[in-house]
CSV table of C-alpha atoms in Angstrom, one decimal:
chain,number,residue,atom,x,y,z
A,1258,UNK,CA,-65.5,-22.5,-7.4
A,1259,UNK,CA,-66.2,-19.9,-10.1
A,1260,UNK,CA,-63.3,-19.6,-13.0
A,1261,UNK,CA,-62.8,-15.9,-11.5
A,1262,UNK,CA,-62.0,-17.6,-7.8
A,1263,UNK,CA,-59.9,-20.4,-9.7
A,1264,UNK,CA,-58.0,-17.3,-11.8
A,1265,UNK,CA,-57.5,-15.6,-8.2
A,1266,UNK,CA,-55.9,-18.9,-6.6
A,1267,UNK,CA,-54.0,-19.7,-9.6
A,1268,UNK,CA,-52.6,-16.2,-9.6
A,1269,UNK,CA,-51.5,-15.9,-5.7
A,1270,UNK,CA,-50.3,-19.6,-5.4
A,1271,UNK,CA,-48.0,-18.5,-8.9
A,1272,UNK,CA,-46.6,-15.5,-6.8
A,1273,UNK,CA,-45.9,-17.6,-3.7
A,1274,UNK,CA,-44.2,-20.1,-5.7
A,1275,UNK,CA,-41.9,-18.0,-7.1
A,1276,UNK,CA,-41.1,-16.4,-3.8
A,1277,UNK,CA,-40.2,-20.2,-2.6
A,1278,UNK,CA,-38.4,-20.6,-5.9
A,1279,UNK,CA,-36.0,-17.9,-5.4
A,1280,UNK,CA,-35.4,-18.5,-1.7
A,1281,UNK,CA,-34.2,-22.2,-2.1
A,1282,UNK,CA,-32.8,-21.3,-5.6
A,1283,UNK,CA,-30.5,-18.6,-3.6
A,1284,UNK,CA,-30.1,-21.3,-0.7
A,1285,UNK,CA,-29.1,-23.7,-2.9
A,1286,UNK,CA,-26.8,-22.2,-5.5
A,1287,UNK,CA,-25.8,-19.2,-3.6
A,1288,UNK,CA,-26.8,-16.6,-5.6
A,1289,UNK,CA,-29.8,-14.8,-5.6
A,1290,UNK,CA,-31.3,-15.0,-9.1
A,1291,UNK,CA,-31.4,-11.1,-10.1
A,1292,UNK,CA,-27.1,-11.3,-9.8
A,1293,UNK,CA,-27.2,-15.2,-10.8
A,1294,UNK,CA,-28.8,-13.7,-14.1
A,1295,UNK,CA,-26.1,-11.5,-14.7
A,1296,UNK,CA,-23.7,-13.8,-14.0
A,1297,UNK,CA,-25.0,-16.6,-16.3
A,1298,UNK,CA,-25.7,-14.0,-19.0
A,1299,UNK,CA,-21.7,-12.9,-19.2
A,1300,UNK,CA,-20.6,-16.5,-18.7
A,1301,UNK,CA,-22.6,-17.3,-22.4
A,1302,UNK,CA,-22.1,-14.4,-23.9
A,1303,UNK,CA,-18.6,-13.0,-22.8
A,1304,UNK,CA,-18.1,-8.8,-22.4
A,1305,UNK,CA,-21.8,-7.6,-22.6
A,1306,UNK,CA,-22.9,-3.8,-22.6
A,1307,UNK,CA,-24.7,-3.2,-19.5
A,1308,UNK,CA,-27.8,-2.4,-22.1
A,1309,UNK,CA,-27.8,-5.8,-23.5
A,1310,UNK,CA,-27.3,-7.0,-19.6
A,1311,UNK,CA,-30.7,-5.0,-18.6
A,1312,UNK,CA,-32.6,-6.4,-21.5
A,1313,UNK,CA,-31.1,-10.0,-21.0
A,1314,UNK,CA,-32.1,-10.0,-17.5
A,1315,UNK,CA,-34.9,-7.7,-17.3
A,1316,UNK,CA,-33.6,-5.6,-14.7
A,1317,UNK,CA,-34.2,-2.0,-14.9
A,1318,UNK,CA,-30.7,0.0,-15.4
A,1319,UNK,CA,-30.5,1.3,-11.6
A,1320,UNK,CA,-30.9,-2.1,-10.2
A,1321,UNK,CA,-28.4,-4.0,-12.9
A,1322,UNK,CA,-26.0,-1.4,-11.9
A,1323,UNK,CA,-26.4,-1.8,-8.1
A,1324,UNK,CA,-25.9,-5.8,-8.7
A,1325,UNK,CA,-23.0,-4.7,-10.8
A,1326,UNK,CA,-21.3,-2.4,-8.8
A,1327,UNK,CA,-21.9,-5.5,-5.7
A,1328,UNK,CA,-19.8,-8.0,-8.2
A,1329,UNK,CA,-17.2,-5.5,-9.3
A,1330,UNK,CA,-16.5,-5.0,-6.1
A,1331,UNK,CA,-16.1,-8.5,-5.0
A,1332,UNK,CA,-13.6,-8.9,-7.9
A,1333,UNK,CA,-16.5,-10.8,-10.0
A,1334,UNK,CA,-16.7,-8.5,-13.1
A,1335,UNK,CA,-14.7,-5.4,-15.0
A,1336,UNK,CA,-16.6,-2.9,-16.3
A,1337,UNK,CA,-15.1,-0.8,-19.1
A,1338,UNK,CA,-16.0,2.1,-21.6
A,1339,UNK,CA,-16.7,0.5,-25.4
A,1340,UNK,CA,-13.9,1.1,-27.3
A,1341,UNK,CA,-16.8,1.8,-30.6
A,1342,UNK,CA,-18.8,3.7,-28.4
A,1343,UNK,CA,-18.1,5.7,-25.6
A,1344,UNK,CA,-21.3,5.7,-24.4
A,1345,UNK,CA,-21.6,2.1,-23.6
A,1346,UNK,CA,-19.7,0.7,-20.3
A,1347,UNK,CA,-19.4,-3.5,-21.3
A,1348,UNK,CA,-18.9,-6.2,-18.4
A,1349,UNK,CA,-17.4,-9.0,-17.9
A,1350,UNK,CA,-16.5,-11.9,-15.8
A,1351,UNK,CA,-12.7,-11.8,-14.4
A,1352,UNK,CA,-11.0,-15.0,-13.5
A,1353,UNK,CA,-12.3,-14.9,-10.1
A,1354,UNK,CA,-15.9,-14.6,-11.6
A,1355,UNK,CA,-15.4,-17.7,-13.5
A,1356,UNK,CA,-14.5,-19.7,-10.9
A,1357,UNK,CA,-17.9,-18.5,-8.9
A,1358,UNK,CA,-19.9,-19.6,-12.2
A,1359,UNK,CA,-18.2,-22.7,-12.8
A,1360,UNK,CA,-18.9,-23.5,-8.6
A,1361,UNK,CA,-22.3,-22.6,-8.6
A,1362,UNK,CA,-23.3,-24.3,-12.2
A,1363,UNK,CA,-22.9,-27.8,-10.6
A,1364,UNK,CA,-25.8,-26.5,-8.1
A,1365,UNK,CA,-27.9,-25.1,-10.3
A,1366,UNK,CA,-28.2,-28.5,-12.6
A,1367,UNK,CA,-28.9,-30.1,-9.1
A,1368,UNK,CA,-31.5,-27.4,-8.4
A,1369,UNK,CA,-33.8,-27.6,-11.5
A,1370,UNK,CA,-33.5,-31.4,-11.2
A,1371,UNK,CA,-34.9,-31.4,-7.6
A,1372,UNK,CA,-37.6,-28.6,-8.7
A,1373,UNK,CA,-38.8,-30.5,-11.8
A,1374,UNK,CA,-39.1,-34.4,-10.3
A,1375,UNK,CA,-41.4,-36.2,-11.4
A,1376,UNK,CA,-43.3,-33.8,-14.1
A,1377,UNK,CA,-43.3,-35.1,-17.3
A,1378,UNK,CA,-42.3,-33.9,-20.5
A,1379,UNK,CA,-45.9,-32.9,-21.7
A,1380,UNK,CA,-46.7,-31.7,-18.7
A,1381,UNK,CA,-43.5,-29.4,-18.8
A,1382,UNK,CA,-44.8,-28.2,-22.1
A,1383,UNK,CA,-48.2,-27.5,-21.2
A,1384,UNK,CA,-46.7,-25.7,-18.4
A,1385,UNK,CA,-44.6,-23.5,-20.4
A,1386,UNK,CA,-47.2,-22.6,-22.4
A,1387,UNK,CA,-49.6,-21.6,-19.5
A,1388,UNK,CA,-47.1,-19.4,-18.2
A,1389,UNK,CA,-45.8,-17.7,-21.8
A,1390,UNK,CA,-49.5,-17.2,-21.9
A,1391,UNK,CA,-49.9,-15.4,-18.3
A,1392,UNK,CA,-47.2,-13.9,-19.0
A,1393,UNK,CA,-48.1,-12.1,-22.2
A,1394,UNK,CA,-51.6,-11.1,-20.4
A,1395,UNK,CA,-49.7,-9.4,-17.6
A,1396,UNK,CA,-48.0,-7.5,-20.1
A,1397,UNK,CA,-51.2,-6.4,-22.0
A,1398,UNK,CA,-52.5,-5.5,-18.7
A,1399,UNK,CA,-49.6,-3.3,-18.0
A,1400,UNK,CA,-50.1,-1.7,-21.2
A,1401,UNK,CA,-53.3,-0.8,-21.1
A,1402,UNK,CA,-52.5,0.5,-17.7
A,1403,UNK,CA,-50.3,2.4,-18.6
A,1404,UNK,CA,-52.3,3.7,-21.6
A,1405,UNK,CA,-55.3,4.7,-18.9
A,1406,UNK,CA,-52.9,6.3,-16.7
A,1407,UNK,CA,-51.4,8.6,-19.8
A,1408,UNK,CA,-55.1,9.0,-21.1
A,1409,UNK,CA,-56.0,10.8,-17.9
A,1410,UNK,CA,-55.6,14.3,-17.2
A,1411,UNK,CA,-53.0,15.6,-14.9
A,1412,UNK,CA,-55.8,17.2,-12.6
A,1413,UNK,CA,-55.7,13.8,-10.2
């Protein structure tokens, strides 16, 4: 098998295990992970702008505010206007959000248990730099994509 073959199988068995990861991480703990994200992310750091939320998360605005919206509504979060700056709207959890946290943190300690049995310590390491490695080539792709596609005239 060439190395470009290898890169290919290495690359579609990385998406499909990340599809399986957030299936039975949202069977397991009940959340899917975009809204699990948010949800840790206020539970450590208390009120949040939803700017800080977006970058914390990496969820583009539209969709943190969609997951938002979903949790406000369930009596999960507040959202309010920053009292400094009016153009900031912070979140955070209300009593009934911390009580869906402190449920679903058990499950999530049980979850990454399960997923990383029997790996060892190296081999988590090695891991985690492979994958801090893919992922700052993905982003230097998307650069220079985007890049190419601002390089080219509008005639397309």
């Amino acid at each position: 098998m060439t190395k470009e073959q290898q890169g290919l199988r290495t690359v579609q068995q990385l998406g499909q295990t990340y599809r399986v990861m957030m299936s039975a991480f949202s069977a397991q703990v009940g959340h899917v992970l975009p809204r699990w994200r948010i949800l840790l992310a206020l539970h450590e750091e208390g009120r949040c702008s939803q700017k800080f939320l977006a970058e914390r998360c990496r969820l583009d605005p539209a969709s943190l505010t969609r997951q938002l919206q979903a949790m406000e509504g369930l009596g999960w979060i507040s959202r309010s206007i920053d009292e400094q700056d009016n153009r900031l709207i912070n979140a955070t959890l209300t009593a009934q959000g911390k009580r869906v946290v402190a449920d679903a943190l058990p499950r999530r300690a049980e979850f990454f248990e399960h997923a990383l049995d029997g790996l060892s310590a190296r081999q988590l390491e090695v891991f985690h730099q492979v994958l801090t490695l893919l992922e700052e080539n993905f982003k230097g792709a998307q650069q220079a994509a985007q890049q190419a596609t601002q390089a080219t005239p509008a005639s397309r």
